[in-house]
Coordinates of C-alpha atoms in Angstrom, one line a residue:
M1 CA 2.0 -30.6 13.2
T2 CA -1.7 -32.2 11.7
F3 CA -4.2 -30.9 9.8
C4 CA -8.2 -32.3 8.8
L5 CA -10.7 -30.4 7.1
S6 CA -14.0 -29.4 9.3
D7 CA -17.8 -30.1 8.9
G8 CA -17.1 -33.4 7.7
L9 CA -15.9 -32.8 3.9
M10 CA -12.8 -34.8 4.7
Q11 CA -14.6 -37.7 6.1
V12 CA -15.3 -39.5 2.6
D13 CA -14.2 -42.7 1.1
Y14 CA -11.2 -42.2 -1.2
D15 CA -10.2 -46.2 -1.8
D16 CA -11.4 -45.8 -5.3
E17 CA -10.1 -42.6 -6.2
E18 CA -10.3 -41.2 -9.5
E19 CA -8.3 -38.8 -11.5
F20 CA -10.4 -35.8 -12.6
V21 CA -10.0 -35.4 -16.2
Y22 CA -12.1 -32.4 -17.9
S23 CA -13.9 -32.5 -21.5
E24 CA -13.9 -30.1 -24.1
E25 CA -17.4 -29.8 -24.2
E26 CA -17.1 -29.2 -20.1
D27 CA -14.4 -26.4 -20.5
E28 CA -16.3 -25.0 -23.1
A29 CA -19.1 -24.6 -20.5
Y30 CA -17.4 -23.0 -17.9
S31 CA -16.2 -21.1 -20.5
D32 CA -19.4 -19.4 -20.9
M33 CA -19.7 -19.0 -17.5
Q34 CA -17.0 -16.3 -17.4
S35 CA -19.0 -14.1 -19.8
P36 CA -22.3 -14.0 -19.1
S37 CA -24.6 -11.7 -21.6
M38 CA -25.5 -8.2 -20.2
P39 CA -27.9 -5.9 -21.8
S40 CA -27.2 -3.9 -25.0
S41 CA -29.4 -0.7 -25.2
D42 CA -27.4 2.6 -24.9
K43 CA -29.6 3.9 -21.8
L44 CA -28.7 0.9 -20.2
T45 CA -25.2 0.7 -20.7
Q46 CA -24.5 4.4 -19.9
A47 CA -26.5 4.1 -16.5
Q48 CA -24.2 0.7 -15.6
K49 CA -21.0 2.5 -16.5
Q50 CA -22.4 5.8 -13.9
A51 CA -23.1 2.3 -11.4
D52 CA -19.7 1.3 -11.7
S53 CA -17.9 4.6 -10.8
V54 CA -19.8 4.5 -7.5
A55 CA -19.8 0.6 -6.5
Y56 CA -17.7 -1.2 -5.0
N57 CA -15.3 -2.6 -7.3
D58 CA -14.5 -6.5 -6.7
D59 CA -12.2 -6.7 -9.4
D60 CA -8.5 -5.3 -10.3
D61 CA -9.8 -1.6 -9.5
F62 CA -10.4 -0.8 -5.6
D63 CA -12.8 2.2 -4.6
Y64 CA -10.8 3.2 -1.1
L65 CA -13.2 4.4 1.3
D66 CA -11.1 7.7 2.4
A67 CA -10.0 8.0 -1.2
A68 CA -11.1 12.1 -0.9
D69 CA -9.5 13.0 2.2
D70 CA -6.0 11.6 -0.1
D71 CA -4.5 15.1 -0.1
D72 CA -5.4 16.2 3.5
D73 CA -1.8 16.8 5.8
E74 CA -2.9 14.5 8.5
Q75 CA -3.2 10.7 8.9
P76 CA -6.7 9.7 8.3
T77 CA -8.7 7.5 10.6
S78 CA -8.4 4.6 8.1
A79 CA -4.4 4.7 7.1
I80 CA -3.5 2.4 4.4
Q81 CA -0.9 -0.3 5.4
Q82 CA 1.7 -1.0 2.9
S83 CA 2.9 -4.2 2.4
N84 CA 6.6 -4.3 2.9
K85 CA 7.0 -8.7 1.4
P86 CA 5.9 -10.5 -1.4
W87 CA 2.9 -12.3 0.5
E88 CA 1.8 -9.6 2.5
V89 CA -1.4 -7.7 1.1
D90 CA -2.5 -3.9 1.4
F91 CA -5.3 -3.2 3.8
K92 CA -7.4 -0.7 6.0
A93 CA -9.3 -0.2 9.3
H94 CA -12.5 2.0 8.9
D95 CA -14.2 3.2 11.8
L96 CA -18.2 3.8 11.7
S97 CA -17.8 7.3 10.4
D98 CA -15.8 6.2 7.3
L99 CA -18.4 3.6 6.6
Q100 CA -21.4 6.3 7.1
G101 CA -19.2 8.4 4.8
R102 CA -18.8 5.6 2.2
Q103 CA -22.3 5.0 2.2
E104 CA -23.9 8.7 1.8
E105 CA -21.3 9.4 -1.2
I106 CA -23.2 6.1 -2.9
V107 CA -26.5 7.4 -2.3
N108 CA -26.0 11.4 -3.4
D109 CA -23.9 9.8 -6.5
L110 CA -27.1 7.2 -8.0
E111 CA -29.7 9.3 -6.5
P112 CA -30.1 11.6 -9.7
L113 CA -29.9 8.7 -11.2
L114 CA -32.5 6.8 -10.1
A115 CA -34.6 10.5 -9.9
V116 CA -36.1 9.2 -6.6
S117 CA -35.8 10.9 -3.0
R118 CA -32.3 10.5 -1.0
G119 CA -34.2 8.4 1.4
S120 CA -35.5 6.0 -1.0
T121 CA -32.4 5.5 -2.8
A122 CA -31.2 4.4 0.5
L123 CA -33.3 2.0 1.1
L124 CA -33.5 0.7 -2.7
L125 CA -29.5 0.2 -2.4
R126 CA -30.0 -1.7 0.8
S127 CA -33.0 -3.7 -0.6
Y128 CA -30.1 -4.6 -3.2
E129 CA -27.9 -5.1 -0.8
W130 CA -25.7 -2.5 -2.2
K131 CA -25.4 -4.2 -5.8
T132 CA -25.9 -0.7 -7.8
E133 CA -25.3 -2.7 -11.6
S134 CA -28.1 -4.8 -10.7
L135 CA -30.3 -1.8 -8.6
V136 CA -29.7 -0.1 -11.9
E137 CA -30.7 -2.5 -14.8
D138 CA -33.8 -4.2 -12.6
Y139 CA -35.3 0.2 -11.7
L140 CA -34.3 1.1 -16.0
G141 CA -35.8 -2.1 -16.6
D142 CA -38.8 -1.6 -14.6
S143 CA -39.2 0.7 -12.1
N144 CA -42.8 0.2 -11.0
K145 CA -41.6 -3.7 -10.3
V146 CA -39.0 -2.9 -8.2
L147 CA -40.7 -0.2 -6.1
T148 CA -43.5 -3.0 -5.5
K149 CA -40.9 -5.5 -4.8
T150 CA -39.1 -3.6 -2.5
G151 CA -41.7 -1.9 -0.8
V152 CA -40.2 1.4 -1.3
H153 CA -42.1 4.4 -2.4
A154 CA -40.5 6.6 -5.0
H155 CA -41.4 10.2 -3.5
P156 CA -42.5 9.9 -0.2
P157 CA -43.6 12.5 2.3
A158 CA -41.4 14.1 5.1
P159 CA -42.0 12.3 8.2
S160 CA -43.8 14.5 10.9
I161 CA -45.6 13.4 14.4
E162 CA -48.5 14.8 14.8
T163 CA -51.7 15.2 18.0
G164 CA -54.7 17.1 17.4
D165 CA -56.8 14.4 15.4
E166 CA -59.9 13.5 17.3
D167 CA -60.4 10.2 14.5
F168 CA -57.0 9.4 15.4
T169 CA -56.5 5.4 16.8
C170 CA -53.6 3.4 17.2
E171 CA -53.6 0.2 15.4
I172 CA -51.7 -1.5 17.7
C173 CA -52.7 -0.5 21.5
Y174 CA -56.0 1.0 20.2
C175 CA -55.3 3.9 22.2
S176 CA -57.2 7.5 20.6
G177 CA -58.1 10.7 20.6
S178 CA -56.6 14.4 19.8
D179 CA -53.9 14.1 22.7
E180 CA -52.0 11.0 21.6
L181 CA -49.0 11.5 19.4
Y182 CA -48.6 9.3 16.6
M183 CA -46.7 8.9 13.1
G184 CA -47.8 7.7 10.0
L185 CA -45.8 6.3 6.7
V186 CA -46.9 6.7 3.2
C187 CA -48.9 3.6 2.9
G188 CA -51.4 5.7 5.8
H189 CA -51.0 3.0 8.7
R190 CA -50.7 5.6 11.5
F191 CA -49.2 4.4 15.3
C192 CA -48.9 6.2 18.5
T193 CA -45.0 7.3 19.3
S194 CA -45.1 4.5 22.4
C195 CA -45.6 1.8 20.2
Y196 CA -43.7 2.8 16.9
E197 CA -40.7 3.4 19.6
T198 CA -41.5 0.0 21.1
Y199 CA -41.5 -2.0 17.4
V200 CA -38.2 -0.5 16.0
T201 CA -36.4 -0.8 19.1
I202 CA -37.1 -4.6 19.0
K203 CA -36.6 -5.0 15.4
I204 CA -32.7 -3.2 15.9
Q205 CA -32.6 -5.2 19.4
E206 CA -33.1 -8.3 16.8
G207 CA -29.9 -6.9 13.8
E208 CA -32.5 -6.4 11.3
S209 CA -32.9 -2.6 11.4
W210 CA -31.9 -2.0 8.1
L211 CA -34.8 -2.8 6.4
I212 CA -37.8 -2.1 8.9
P213 CA -41.1 -2.9 7.0
C214 CA -44.9 -0.6 8.5
P215 CA -45.8 -2.6 11.7
A216 CA -49.1 -3.1 9.8
P217 CA -50.1 -6.9 9.0
K218 CA -49.0 -7.9 5.3
C219 CA -47.8 -3.7 4.9
K220 CA -44.4 -4.0 2.7
T221 CA -43.8 -0.3 2.9
L222 CA -40.0 0.2 4.5
M223 CA -39.4 2.6 7.5
G224 CA -36.7 4.8 5.7
E225 CA -33.3 6.2 7.8
E226 CA -35.6 9.7 8.4
P227 CA -38.8 8.3 10.0
T228 CA -36.0 6.0 11.9
R229 CA -34.4 8.8 13.4
L230 CA -37.3 10.7 14.4
I231 CA -39.3 8.0 16.2
L232 CA -35.6 7.5 18.1
A233 CA -34.9 10.9 18.4
E234 CA -34.8 10.7 22.7
N235 CA -33.4 7.5 22.6
K236 CA -29.9 8.2 21.7
D237 CA -28.2 4.6 22.6
M238 CA -30.6 3.2 20.3
L239 CA -30.0 5.4 17.7
D240 CA -26.4 4.8 17.9
K241 CA -27.1 1.1 17.8
Y242 CA -29.3 1.5 14.5
E243 CA -26.4 3.4 13.2
C244 CA -24.0 0.8 13.9
N245 CA -26.2 -2.0 12.2
L246 CA -26.5 -0.2 8.8
A247 CA -23.0 0.0 9.1
R248 CA -22.9 -3.7 9.6
S249 CA -25.5 -4.3 6.8
F250 CA -22.8 -2.5 4.6
V251 CA -20.3 -4.3 5.3
K252 CA -21.6 -7.3 5.5
S253 CA -22.7 -7.0 1.5
S254 CA -19.1 -6.1 0.5
A255 CA -16.3 -8.4 -0.8
S256 CA -13.6 -5.9 0.2
L257 CA -14.6 -5.1 3.5
A258 CA -15.0 -7.7 6.8
W259 CA -15.4 -6.9 10.4
C260 CA -12.2 -7.2 12.5
P261 CA -13.4 -10.7 14.8
A262 CA -11.2 -9.4 17.2
P263 CA -14.3 -8.9 20.8
S264 CA -15.3 -5.6 20.8
C265 CA -13.4 -4.2 17.8
E266 CA -15.3 -1.8 16.2
Y267 CA -12.7 -1.5 12.7
A268 CA -13.9 -3.0 9.5
I269 CA -11.0 -3.9 7.2
E270 CA -10.8 -3.1 3.5
C271 CA -8.7 -5.7 1.7
M272 CA -7.0 -3.7 -0.9
V273 CA -6.1 -6.1 -3.7
P274 CA -7.3 -7.7 -7.1
R275 CA -9.7 -10.5 -6.5
S276 CA -6.8 -12.4 -8.7
V277 CA -4.4 -12.0 -6.3
M278 CA -6.9 -12.7 -3.2
D279 CA -7.5 -16.1 -5.2
T280 CA -3.6 -16.8 -5.1
T281 CA -2.4 -15.7 -1.6
I282 CA -3.3 -16.1 1.9
P283 CA -4.3 -12.5 2.8
I284 CA -3.1 -11.5 6.3
V285 CA -4.5 -8.2 7.7
N286 CA -3.3 -6.6 11.0
C287 CA -6.3 -4.3 12.8
K288 CA -5.5 -0.9 14.6
C289 CA -6.9 -3.0 17.9
G290 CA -3.7 -5.6 17.3
K291 CA -5.7 -8.3 15.7
S292 CA -4.5 -10.1 12.9
F293 CA -6.5 -12.8 11.2
C294 CA -6.8 -14.2 7.2
F295 CA -9.4 -12.0 5.2
G296 CA -10.2 -15.2 2.8
Y297 CA -11.1 -17.0 5.4
N298 CA -13.3 -14.6 7.3
N299 CA -14.7 -13.9 3.7
H300 CA -15.3 -17.7 2.8
E301 CA -16.7 -17.7 6.7
Q302 CA -19.2 -14.5 5.6
S303 CA -19.9 -15.9 2.5
A304 CA -21.0 -19.4 4.2
K305 CA -24.0 -17.6 5.9
F306 CA -25.0 -15.9 3.2
V307 CA -26.0 -19.3 1.9
L308 CA -28.8 -19.8 4.0
N309 CA -30.2 -16.7 2.4
L310 CA -29.5 -17.8 -0.3
L311 CA -31.4 -20.9 0.2
E312 CA -34.2 -19.0 1.0
A313 CA -34.0 -16.8 -1.9
T314 CA -33.3 -20.0 -4.7
E315 CA -36.4 -21.7 -2.9
K316 CA -38.5 -18.5 -3.9
N317 CA -37.0 -18.7 -7.6
M318 CA -38.2 -22.0 -7.8
E319 CA -41.4 -21.5 -6.9
Q320 CA -42.3 -18.8 -9.6
L321 CA -40.3 -20.6 -11.8
Q322 CA -43.1 -23.1 -11.4
R323 CA -46.2 -20.9 -11.9
E324 CA -44.9 -18.8 -14.8
M325 CA -43.4 -22.0 -16.8
A326 CA -45.9 -24.5 -15.7
L327 CA -43.8 -26.7 -14.3
A328 CA -43.0 -29.4 -11.7
W329 CA -40.8 -29.5 -8.8
I330 CA -38.6 -32.3 -9.5
D331 CA -37.8 -29.5 -13.1
V332 CA -36.8 -26.9 -10.9
V333 CA -34.7 -28.6 -8.2
F334 CA -31.2 -28.6 -9.6
L335 CA -31.5 -25.1 -8.1
K336 CA -31.5 -26.0 -4.9
N337 CA -28.7 -29.3 -5.3
A338 CA -27.1 -26.6 -6.5
V339 CA -27.0 -24.7 -3.6
D340 CA -26.0 -27.7 -1.9
V341 CA -22.6 -27.8 -3.3
L342 CA -22.3 -24.1 -2.9
T343 CA -22.6 -25.4 0.9
D344 CA -20.1 -27.5 0.3
C345 CA -17.3 -25.6 -1.4
R346 CA -17.7 -22.5 0.9
A347 CA -16.9 -25.0 3.9
A348 CA -14.2 -26.1 2.0
L349 CA -12.8 -22.9 0.9
K350 CA -12.9 -21.7 4.8
W351 CA -10.9 -24.2 6.0
T352 CA -8.0 -24.2 3.3
Y353 CA -7.3 -20.8 3.9
V354 CA -6.8 -22.2 7.2
L355 CA -4.2 -25.0 5.8
A356 CA -2.5 -23.0 3.6
Y357 CA -1.9 -19.8 6.6
Y358 CA 0.5 -22.5 8.3
M359 CA 2.3 -24.1 5.2
V360 CA 5.7 -23.0 4.3
S361 CA 5.8 -21.1 0.9
D362 CA 7.6 -23.3 -1.3
N363 CA 6.2 -25.2 -4.6
Q364 CA 3.6 -26.7 -3.3
K365 CA 2.0 -24.6 -1.6
V366 CA 1.5 -22.9 -5.0
L367 CA 0.6 -26.0 -6.2
F368 CA -2.3 -26.1 -3.2
E369 CA -3.2 -22.6 -3.3
N370 CA -3.7 -22.9 -7.3
N371 CA -6.1 -25.3 -6.3
Q372 CA -7.9 -23.5 -4.0
S373 CA -7.9 -20.7 -6.8
D374 CA -9.9 -23.0 -9.2
L375 CA -12.3 -23.5 -6.8
E376 CA -13.1 -20.3 -5.3
M377 CA -13.5 -18.9 -8.8
A378 CA -16.0 -22.0 -10.2
T379 CA -18.1 -21.3 -6.8
E380 CA -18.3 -17.3 -7.6
Q381 CA -19.5 -18.1 -10.9
L382 CA -22.0 -20.8 -9.9
N383 CA -23.3 -18.4 -7.2
E384 CA -24.2 -15.7 -9.6
L385 CA -25.8 -17.9 -11.9
V386 CA -28.0 -19.7 -9.1
E387 CA -28.7 -15.9 -7.1
D388 CA -30.5 -14.4 -10.5
P389 CA -31.3 -17.5 -13.2
S390 CA -33.9 -14.7 -14.5
S391 CA -30.8 -13.7 -16.1
L392 CA -30.5 -16.0 -18.5
T393 CA -33.4 -16.9 -21.0
G394 CA -35.7 -19.9 -21.2
I395 CA -36.0 -22.6 -18.5
G396 CA -33.9 -25.0 -21.2
D397 CA -30.8 -22.5 -20.6
I398 CA -31.4 -21.7 -17.2
K399 CA -31.2 -25.6 -16.7
R400 CA -27.9 -26.3 -19.1
K401 CA -26.1 -23.8 -17.5
V402 CA -26.6 -24.7 -14.1
L403 CA -26.2 -28.0 -14.4
D404 CA -23.0 -27.9 -16.5
M405 CA -21.2 -25.5 -14.3
T406 CA -22.8 -27.6 -10.9
H407 CA -21.3 -30.1 -12.8
Y408 CA -17.7 -28.3 -12.9
V409 CA -17.7 -26.6 -9.5
K410 CA -18.0 -30.2 -8.0
A411 CA -15.5 -31.7 -9.9
R412 CA -12.8 -29.1 -8.7
L413 CA -14.3 -29.1 -5.0
D414 CA -13.5 -33.4 -5.3
T415 CA -10.2 -32.3 -7.0
L416 CA -9.0 -30.1 -4.2
L417 CA -10.2 -32.5 -1.3
T418 CA -8.3 -35.5 -3.2
D419 CA -5.5 -33.9 -3.5
T420 CA -5.7 -32.5 0.2
Y421 CA -6.4 -35.7 1.4
Q422 CA -3.3 -37.0 -0.7
G423 CA -0.6 -34.3 0.5
L424 CA -1.9 -34.9 4.5
Q425 CA -1.6 -38.9 3.9
E426 CA 2.2 -38.4 2.2
G427 CA 3.5 -35.6 4.5
R428 CA 4.0 -32.9 1.4
W429 CA 4.2 -29.8 2.9
K430 CA 6.1 -27.8 5.6
Y431 CA 4.5 -26.1 8.1
E432 CA 5.6 -23.2 9.8
D433 CA 6.6 -23.6 13.4

């Protein structure tokens, strides 16, 4: 059996091979990345503890979606699939109702902490991709800034469809008169229900319906779930698709969830292993539909897609740093270079899972997975730095830490690719039939 890594990552010249040795300074720089500084105020610390209790935990302890159903006599849809072999992992399959219930639980828990309406809490969580810790930290730091940036209002009035206003004119089709049915958001822009339904339907069909802005040009106010459901009340098929899109965005934002890749399957798989174990094993899961797949491969395939969003966000961060610190483009281009390295790492990691999947479990496979784990952990550290450089102090601190981490990650990637190339040339690994 012959393997090669895809995406062009193995198409490199190894005539002048190097042995990658890290200096004490590089190791210390990497160690610094392991413990990012956090705000120390008592209020923020207490809030973050509460946020931790409602967040998806990416560490060693998981909040299972159906934890509240553990005492039920009947077996839930998302029944635990217990592992019975050392290399197997525990996981659950969740249907749409499980995912909706988990979202409701997180929103309800966080609503009193943020002191905004339930609908606004949900919008803020979606805007922050369900990263409760980041949301709480930013919101308690400057709530007005967060609300303005996300286009969310703290306590918007309940949505309603109205009529009887002789002065009403739809800002899209320009229909007017007291007979027209219309709806408006807290921003004050009003549109007839026909135009609103068409607009929302297009957004749902495009797949981006979890954050729908007001139809008015340049208006950043977001439509919540209540006005969207009100507009779609008579269109059940589109309403069902809207609910499905909300669930998909939730799964997409979670490191512990992934959709089953089988065609037409509607189950999401929760891989219930600690991050440390995920890095040192090949997590094979079996969906209720019968599809078996590698959860690690699937996660990195999704992460590779997220890099595109990260690149867009990074370019905005670069522009912001230029404006706020009077810097030239060359002074901030190190952030884009870091994203380029992340792109290569995600592609390499994705295919290493395919290679490791077929390896016979022996010492050579353990060594391969150790290199794989080192790169994966370093990649996540660099991703966090690039995603939120504002958490560091000053351009000098930002540049030093990002450059140090980028250098370390590139070295780990080169090590993994070099070792994989040599292993394939030497026939070092044995494969399952």
